[in-house]
PDB file of C-alpha atoms and ligand atoms in Angstrom:
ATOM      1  CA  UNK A  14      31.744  15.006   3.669  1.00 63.00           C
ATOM      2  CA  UNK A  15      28.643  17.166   3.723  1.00 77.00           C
ATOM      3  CA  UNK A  16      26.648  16.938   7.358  1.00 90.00           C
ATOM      4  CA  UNK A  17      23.718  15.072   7.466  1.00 95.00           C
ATOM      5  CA  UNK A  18      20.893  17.257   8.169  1.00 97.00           C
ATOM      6  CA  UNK A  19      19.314  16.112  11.297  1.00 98.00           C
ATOM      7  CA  UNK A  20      23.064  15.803  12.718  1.00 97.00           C
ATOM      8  CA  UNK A  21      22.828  16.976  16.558  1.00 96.00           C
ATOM      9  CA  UNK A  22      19.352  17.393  17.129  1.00 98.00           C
ATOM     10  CA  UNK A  23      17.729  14.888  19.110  1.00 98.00           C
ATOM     11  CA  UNK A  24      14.200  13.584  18.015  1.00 98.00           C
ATOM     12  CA  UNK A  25      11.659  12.306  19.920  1.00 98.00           C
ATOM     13  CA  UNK A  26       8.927   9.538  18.584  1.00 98.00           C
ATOM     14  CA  UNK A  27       6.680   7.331  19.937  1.00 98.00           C
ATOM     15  CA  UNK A  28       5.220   4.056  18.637  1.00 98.00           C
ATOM     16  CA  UNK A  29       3.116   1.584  19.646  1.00 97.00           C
ATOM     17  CA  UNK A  30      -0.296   0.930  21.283  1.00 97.00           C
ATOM     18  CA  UNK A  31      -0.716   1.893  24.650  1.00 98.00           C
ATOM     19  CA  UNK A  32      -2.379  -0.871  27.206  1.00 98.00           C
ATOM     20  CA  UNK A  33      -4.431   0.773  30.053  1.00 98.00           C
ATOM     21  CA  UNK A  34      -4.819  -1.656  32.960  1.00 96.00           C
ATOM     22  CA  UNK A  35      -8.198  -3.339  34.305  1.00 96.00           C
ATOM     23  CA  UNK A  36      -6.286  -5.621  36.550  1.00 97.00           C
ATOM     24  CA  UNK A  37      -3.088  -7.514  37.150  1.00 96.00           C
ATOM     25  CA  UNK A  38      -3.548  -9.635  34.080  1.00 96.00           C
ATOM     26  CA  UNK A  39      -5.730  -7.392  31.471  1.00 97.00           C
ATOM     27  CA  UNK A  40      -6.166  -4.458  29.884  1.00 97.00           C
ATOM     28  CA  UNK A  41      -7.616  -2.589  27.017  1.00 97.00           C
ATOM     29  CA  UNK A  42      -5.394  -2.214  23.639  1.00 96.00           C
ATOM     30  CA  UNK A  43      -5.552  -1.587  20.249  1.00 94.00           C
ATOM     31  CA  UNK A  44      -4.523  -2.576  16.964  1.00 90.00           C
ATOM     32  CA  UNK A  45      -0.714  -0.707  16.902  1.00 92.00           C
ATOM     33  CA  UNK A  46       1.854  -2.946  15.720  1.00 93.00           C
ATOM     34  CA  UNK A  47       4.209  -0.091  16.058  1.00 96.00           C
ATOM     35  CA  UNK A  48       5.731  -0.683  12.133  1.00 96.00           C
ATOM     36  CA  UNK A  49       5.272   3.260  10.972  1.00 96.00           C
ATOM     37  CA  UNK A  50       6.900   4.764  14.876  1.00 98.00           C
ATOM     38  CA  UNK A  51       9.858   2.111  14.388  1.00 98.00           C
ATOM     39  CA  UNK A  52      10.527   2.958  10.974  1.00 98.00           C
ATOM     40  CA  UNK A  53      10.321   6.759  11.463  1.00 98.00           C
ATOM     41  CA  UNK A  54      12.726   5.965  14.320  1.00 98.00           C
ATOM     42  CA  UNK A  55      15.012   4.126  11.737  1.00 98.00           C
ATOM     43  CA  UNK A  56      15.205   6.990   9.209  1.00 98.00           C
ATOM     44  CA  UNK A  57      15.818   9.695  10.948  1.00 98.00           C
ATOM     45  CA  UNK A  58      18.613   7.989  13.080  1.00 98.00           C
ATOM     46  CA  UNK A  59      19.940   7.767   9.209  1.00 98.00           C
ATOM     47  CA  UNK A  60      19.904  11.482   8.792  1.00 98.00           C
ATOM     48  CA  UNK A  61      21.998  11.964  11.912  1.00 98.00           C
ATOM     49  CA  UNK A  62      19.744  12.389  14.401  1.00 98.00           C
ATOM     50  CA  UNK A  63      20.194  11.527  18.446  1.00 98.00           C
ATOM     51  CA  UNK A  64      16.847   9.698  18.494  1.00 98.00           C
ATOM     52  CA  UNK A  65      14.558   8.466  21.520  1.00 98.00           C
ATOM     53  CA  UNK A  66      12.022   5.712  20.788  1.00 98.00           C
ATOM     54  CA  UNK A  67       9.285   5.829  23.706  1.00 98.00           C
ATOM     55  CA  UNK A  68       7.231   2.756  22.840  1.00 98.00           C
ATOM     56  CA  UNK A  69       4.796   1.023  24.086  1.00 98.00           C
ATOM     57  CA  UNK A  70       4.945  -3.308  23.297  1.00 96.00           C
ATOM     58  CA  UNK A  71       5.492  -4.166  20.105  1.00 96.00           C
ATOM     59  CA  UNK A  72       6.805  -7.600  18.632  1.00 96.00           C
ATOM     60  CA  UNK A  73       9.713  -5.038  16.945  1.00 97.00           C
ATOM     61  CA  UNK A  74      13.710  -5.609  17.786  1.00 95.00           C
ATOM     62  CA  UNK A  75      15.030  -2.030  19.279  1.00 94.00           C
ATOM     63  CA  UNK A  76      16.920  -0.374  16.205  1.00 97.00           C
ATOM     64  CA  UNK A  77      20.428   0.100  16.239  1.00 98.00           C
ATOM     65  CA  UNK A  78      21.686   3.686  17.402  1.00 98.00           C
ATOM     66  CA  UNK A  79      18.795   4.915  19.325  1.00 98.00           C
ATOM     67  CA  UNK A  80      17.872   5.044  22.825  1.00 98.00           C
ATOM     68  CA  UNK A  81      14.550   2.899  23.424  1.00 98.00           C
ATOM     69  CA  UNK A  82      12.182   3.847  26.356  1.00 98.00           C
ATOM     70  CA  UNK A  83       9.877   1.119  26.936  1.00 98.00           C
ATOM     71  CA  UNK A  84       6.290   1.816  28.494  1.00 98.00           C
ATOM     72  CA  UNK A  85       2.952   0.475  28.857  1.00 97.00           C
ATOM     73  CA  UNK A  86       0.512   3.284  29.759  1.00 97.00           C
ATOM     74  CA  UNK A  87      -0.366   6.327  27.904  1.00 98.00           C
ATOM     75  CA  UNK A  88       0.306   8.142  31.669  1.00 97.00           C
ATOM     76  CA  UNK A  89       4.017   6.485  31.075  1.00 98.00           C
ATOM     77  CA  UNK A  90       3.935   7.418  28.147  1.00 98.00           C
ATOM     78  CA  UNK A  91       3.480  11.269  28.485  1.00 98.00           C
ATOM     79  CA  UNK A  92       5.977  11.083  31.722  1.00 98.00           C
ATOM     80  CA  UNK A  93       9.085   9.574  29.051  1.00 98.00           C
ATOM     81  CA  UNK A  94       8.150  12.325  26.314  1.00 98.00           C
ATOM     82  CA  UNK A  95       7.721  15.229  29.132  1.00 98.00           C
ATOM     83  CA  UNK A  96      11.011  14.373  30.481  1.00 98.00           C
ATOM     84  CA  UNK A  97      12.910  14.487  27.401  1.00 97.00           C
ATOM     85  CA  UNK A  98      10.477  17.436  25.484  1.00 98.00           C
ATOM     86  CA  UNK A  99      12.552  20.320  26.166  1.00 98.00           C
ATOM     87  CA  UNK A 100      15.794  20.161  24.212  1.00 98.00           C
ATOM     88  CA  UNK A 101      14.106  18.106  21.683  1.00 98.00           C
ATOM     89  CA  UNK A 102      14.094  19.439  17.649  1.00 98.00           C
ATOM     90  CA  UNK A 103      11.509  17.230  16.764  1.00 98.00           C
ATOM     91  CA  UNK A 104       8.398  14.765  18.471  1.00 98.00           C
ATOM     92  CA  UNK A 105       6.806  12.276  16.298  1.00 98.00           C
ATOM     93  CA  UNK A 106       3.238  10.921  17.865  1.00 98.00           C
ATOM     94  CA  UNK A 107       3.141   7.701  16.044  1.00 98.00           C
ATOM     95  CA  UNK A 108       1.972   6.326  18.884  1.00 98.00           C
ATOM     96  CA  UNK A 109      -1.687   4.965  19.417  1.00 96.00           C
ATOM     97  CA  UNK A 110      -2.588   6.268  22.330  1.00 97.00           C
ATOM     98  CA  UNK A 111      -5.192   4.932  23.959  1.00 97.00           C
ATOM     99  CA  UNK A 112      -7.957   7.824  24.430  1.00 96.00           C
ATOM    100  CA  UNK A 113      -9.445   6.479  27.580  1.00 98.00           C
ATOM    101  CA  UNK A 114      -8.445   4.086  29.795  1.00 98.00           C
ATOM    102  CA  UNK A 115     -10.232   2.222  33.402  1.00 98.00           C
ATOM    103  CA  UNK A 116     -11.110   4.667  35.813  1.00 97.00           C
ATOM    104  CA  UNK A 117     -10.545   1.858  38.660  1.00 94.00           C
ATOM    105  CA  UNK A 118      -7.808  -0.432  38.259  1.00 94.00           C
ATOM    106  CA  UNK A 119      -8.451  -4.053  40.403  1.00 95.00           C
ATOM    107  CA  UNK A 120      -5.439  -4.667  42.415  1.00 97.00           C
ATOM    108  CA  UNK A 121      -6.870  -8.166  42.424  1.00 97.00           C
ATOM    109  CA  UNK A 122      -7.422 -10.183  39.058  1.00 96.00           C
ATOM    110  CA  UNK A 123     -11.576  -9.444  38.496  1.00 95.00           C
ATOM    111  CA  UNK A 124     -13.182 -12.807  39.015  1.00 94.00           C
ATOM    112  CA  UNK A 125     -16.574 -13.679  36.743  1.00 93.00           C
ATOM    113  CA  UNK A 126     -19.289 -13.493  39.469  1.00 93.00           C
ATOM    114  CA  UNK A 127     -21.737 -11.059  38.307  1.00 91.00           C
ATOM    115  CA  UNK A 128     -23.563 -11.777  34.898  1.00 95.00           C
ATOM    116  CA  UNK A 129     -23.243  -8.310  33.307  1.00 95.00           C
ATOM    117  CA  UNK A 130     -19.880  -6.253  34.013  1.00 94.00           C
ATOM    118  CA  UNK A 131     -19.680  -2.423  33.117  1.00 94.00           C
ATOM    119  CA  UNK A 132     -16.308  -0.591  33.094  1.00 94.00           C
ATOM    120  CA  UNK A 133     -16.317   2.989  33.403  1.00 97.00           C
ATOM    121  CA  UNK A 134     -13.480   4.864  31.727  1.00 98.00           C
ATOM    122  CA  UNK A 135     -12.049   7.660  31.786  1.00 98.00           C
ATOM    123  CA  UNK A 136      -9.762   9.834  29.775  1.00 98.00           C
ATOM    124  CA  UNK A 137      -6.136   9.805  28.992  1.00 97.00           C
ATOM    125  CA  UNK A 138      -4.692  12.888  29.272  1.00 94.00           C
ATOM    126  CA  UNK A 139      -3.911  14.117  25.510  1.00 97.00           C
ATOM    127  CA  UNK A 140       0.033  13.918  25.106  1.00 98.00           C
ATOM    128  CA  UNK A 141       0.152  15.633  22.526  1.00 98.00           C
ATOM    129  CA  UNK A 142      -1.770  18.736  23.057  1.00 98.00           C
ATOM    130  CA  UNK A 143      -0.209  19.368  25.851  1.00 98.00           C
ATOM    131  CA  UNK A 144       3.441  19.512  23.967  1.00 98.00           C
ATOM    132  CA  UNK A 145       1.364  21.699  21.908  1.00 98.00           C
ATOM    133  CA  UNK A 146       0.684  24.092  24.624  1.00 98.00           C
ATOM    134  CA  UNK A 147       4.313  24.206  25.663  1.00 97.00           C
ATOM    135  CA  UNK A 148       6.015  24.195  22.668  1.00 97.00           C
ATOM    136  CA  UNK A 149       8.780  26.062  22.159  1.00 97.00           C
ATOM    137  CA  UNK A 150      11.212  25.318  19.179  1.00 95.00           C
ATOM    138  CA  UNK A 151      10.095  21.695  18.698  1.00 98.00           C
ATOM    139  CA  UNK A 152       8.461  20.613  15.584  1.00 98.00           C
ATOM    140  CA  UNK A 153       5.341  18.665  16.427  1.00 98.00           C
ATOM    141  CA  UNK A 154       4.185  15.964  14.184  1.00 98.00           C
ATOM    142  CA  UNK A 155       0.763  13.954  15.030  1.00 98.00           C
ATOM    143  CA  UNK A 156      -1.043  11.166  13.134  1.00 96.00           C
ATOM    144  CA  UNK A 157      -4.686  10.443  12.654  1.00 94.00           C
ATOM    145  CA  UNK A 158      -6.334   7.165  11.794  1.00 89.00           C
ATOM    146  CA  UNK A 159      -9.536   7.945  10.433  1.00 87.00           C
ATOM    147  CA  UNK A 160     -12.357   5.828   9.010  1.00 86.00           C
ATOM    148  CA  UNK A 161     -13.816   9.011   7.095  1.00 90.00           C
ATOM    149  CA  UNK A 162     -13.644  12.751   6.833  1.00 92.00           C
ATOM    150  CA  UNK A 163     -10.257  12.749   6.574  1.00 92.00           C
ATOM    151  CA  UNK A 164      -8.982  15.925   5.542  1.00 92.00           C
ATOM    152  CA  UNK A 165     -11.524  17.953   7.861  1.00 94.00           C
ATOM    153  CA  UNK A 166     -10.410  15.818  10.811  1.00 94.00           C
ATOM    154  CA  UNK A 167      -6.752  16.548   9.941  1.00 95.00           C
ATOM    155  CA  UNK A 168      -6.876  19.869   9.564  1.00 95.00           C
ATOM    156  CA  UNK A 169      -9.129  19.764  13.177  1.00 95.00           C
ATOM    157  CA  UNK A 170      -6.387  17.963  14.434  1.00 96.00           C
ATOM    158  CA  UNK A 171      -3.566  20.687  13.297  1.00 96.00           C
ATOM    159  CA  UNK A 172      -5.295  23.543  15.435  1.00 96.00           C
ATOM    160  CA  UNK A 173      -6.338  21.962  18.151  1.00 96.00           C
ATOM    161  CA  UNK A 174      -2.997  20.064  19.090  1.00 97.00           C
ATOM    162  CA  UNK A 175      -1.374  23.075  17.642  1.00 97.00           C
ATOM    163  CA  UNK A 176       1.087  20.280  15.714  1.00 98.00           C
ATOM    164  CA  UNK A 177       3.305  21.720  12.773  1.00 98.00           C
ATOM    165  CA  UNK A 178       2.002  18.331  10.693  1.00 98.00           C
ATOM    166  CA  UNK A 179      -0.931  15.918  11.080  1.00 98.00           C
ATOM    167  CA  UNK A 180      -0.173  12.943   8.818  1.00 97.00           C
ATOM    168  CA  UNK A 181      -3.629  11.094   8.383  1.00 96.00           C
ATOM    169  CA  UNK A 182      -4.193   7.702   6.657  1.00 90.00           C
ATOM    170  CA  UNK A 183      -7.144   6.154   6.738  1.00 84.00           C
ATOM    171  CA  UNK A 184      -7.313   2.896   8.410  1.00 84.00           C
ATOM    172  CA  UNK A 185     -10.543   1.611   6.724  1.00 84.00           C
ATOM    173  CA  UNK A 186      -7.713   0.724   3.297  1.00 84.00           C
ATOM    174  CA  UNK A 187      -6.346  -2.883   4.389  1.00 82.00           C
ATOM    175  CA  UNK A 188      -3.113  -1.212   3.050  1.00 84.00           C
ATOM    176  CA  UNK A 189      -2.833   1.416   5.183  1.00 80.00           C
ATOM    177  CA  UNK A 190      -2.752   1.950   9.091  1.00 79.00           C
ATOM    178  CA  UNK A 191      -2.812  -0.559  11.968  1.00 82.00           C
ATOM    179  CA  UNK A 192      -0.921  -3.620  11.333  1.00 79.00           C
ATOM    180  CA  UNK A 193       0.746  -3.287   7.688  1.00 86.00           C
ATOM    181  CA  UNK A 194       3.448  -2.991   6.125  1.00 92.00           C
ATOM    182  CA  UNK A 195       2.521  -0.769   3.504  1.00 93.00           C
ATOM    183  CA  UNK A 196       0.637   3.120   4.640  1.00 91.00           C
ATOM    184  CA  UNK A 197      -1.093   5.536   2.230  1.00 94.00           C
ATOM    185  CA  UNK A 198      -1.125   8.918   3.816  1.00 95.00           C
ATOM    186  CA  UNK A 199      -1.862  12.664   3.378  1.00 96.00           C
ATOM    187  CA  UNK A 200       0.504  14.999   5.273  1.00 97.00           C
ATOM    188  CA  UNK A 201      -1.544  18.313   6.354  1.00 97.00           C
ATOM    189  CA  UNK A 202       0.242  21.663   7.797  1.00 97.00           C
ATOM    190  CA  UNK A 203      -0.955  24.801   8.779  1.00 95.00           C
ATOM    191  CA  UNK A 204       0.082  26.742   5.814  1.00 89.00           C
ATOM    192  CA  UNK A 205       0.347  24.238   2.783  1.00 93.00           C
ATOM    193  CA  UNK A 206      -1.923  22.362   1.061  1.00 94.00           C
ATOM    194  CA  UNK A 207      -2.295  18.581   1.623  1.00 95.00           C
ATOM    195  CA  UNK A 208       0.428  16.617  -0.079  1.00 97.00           C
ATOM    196  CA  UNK A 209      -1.040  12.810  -0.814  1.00 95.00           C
ATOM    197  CA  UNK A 210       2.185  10.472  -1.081  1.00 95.00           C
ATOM    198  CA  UNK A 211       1.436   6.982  -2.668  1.00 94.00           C
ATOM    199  CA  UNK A 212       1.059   3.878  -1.106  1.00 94.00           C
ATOM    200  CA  UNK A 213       4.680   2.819   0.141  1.00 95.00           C
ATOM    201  CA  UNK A 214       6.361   0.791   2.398  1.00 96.00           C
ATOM    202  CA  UNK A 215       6.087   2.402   6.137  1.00 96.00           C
ATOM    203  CA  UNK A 216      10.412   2.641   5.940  1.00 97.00           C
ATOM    204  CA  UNK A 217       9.373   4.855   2.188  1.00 98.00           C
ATOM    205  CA  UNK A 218       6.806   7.191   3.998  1.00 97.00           C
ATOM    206  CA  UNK A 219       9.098   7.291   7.029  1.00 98.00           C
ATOM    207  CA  UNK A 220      11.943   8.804   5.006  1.00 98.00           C
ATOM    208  CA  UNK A 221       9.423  11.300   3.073  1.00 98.00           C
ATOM    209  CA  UNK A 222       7.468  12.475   6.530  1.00 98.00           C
ATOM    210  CA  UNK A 223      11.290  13.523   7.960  1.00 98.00           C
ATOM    211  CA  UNK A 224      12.120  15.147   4.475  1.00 98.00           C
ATOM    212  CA  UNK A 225       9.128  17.911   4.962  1.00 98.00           C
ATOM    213  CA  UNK A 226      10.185  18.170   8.208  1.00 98.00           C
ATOM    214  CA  UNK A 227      13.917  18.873   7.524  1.00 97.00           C
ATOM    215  CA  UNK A 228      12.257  21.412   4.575  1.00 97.00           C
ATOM    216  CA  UNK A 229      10.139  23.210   7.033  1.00 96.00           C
ATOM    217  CA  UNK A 230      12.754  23.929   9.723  1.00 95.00           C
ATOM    218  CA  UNK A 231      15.268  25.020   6.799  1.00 91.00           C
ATOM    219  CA  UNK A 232      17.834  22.536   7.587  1.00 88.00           C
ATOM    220  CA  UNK A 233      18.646  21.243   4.302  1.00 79.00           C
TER     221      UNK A 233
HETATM  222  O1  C5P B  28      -7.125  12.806  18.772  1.00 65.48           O
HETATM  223  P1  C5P B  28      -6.488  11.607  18.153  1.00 65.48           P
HETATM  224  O2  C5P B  28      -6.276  10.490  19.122  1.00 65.48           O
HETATM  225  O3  C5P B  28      -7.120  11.139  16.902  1.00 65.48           O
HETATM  226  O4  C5P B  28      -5.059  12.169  17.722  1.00 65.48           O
HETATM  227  C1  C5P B  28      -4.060  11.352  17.266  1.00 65.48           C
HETATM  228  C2  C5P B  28      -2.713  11.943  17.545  1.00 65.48           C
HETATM  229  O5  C5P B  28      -2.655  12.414  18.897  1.00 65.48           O
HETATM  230  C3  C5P B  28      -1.615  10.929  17.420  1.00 65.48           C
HETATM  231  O6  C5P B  28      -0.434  11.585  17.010  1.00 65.48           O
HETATM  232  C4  C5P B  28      -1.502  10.388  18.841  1.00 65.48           C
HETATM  233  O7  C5P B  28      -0.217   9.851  19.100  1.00 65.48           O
HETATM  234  C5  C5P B  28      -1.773  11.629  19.666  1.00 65.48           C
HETATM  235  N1  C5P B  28      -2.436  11.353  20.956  1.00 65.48           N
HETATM  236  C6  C5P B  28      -1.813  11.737  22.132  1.00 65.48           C
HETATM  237  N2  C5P B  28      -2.421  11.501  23.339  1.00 65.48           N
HETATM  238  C7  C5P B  28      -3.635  10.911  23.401  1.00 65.48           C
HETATM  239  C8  C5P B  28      -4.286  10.531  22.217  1.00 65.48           C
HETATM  240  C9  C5P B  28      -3.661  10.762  21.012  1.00 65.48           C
HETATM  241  O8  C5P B  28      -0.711  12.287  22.072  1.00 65.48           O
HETATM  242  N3  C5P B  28      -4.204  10.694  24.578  1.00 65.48           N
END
């Protein structure tokens, strides 16, 4: 039978919305269900892959066949991808990563004394970026929710993480992004044109994303 083409390399995604802590019972989050890291994780287990799923709470079950790292922070986070980075063939950032987070963190639970309350926040460190900056053989793959200027923020995205592919949807379609089933993306490198894909279920655009991978490292 012929080898599946992701057979012995181990690939890396993440899913999931970070939570950054204010105190022992809240913190700030976002919209990630964690449907399009999941289903990435799902697909390329099914072309062979060894595959670690760092994610951060979901409502998901853990897919069968791969190795799930739970975590809460985006600091978590970047400690479970740095750890496994170096023999790695592939990291997927499907994760949303929450850009800042509380600078302080109450160890007690904040009570509701004063009338105004202002958090400062600071930032998380950039995960990806900084695989980006120590890359050596991995194949980086970001995404980018944007609300407008897609393409330019993409393609802003590629150098500055120094990713192999940015795919962007924009989050402002009910059909796409956070929360859905369904995602319509563009998938940006640094030496191709854009390639739209239709609107498809997350598991469709999974399968697809991995395909241009397996095409670009020449291991079909
Ligand atoms: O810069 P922006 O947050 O829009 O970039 C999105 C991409 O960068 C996603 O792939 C996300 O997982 C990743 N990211 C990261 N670390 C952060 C913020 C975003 O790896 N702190």
């Amino acid at each position: 039978p012929q080898q599946l083409p992701l057979q012995g390399k181990k690939v890396i995604i993440t899913a999931g919305g970070t939570r950054e802590r204010l105190d022992p019972v809240r913190f700030i989050g976002n919209d990630s269900s964690g449907k399009m890291g999941y289903a990435l994780a799902e697909a390329a287990r099914d072309l062979g892959a060894e595959v670690i799923l760092i994610s951060a709470k979901t409502n998901l079950s853990a897919p069968t066949g791969i190795m799930l790292i739970s975590v809460e922070t985006a600091a978590q986070m970047s400690q479970a991808v740095q750890a496994q980075f170096k023999t790695a063939a592939i990291v997927i950032m499907a994760a949303a990563v929450s850009d800042y987070r509380p600078k302080q963190v109450a160890k007690e639970k904040i009570k509701k004394t004063a009338v105004t309350l202002t958090l400062e926040l600071e930032k998380t460190p950039d995960i990806l970026a900084t695989l980006g900056q120590n890359k050596q053989q991995q194949y980086l793959i970001g995404f980018a929710a944007e609300t407008q200027n897609i393409a330019e923020y993409a393609q802003g995205k590629l150098t500055a993480k120094k990713a192999n592919m940015i795919v962007a949807n924009d989050v402002s379609n009910r059909n796409a992004g956070f929360n859905v089933s369904t995602n319509k993306v563009t998938i940006f490198r640094p030496n191709q044109g854009p390639l739209d894909l239709p609107l498809a279920d997350k598991h469709v655009i999974a399968r697809e994303i991995l395909a241009q991978a397996v095409e670009d490292l020449k291991l079909n």
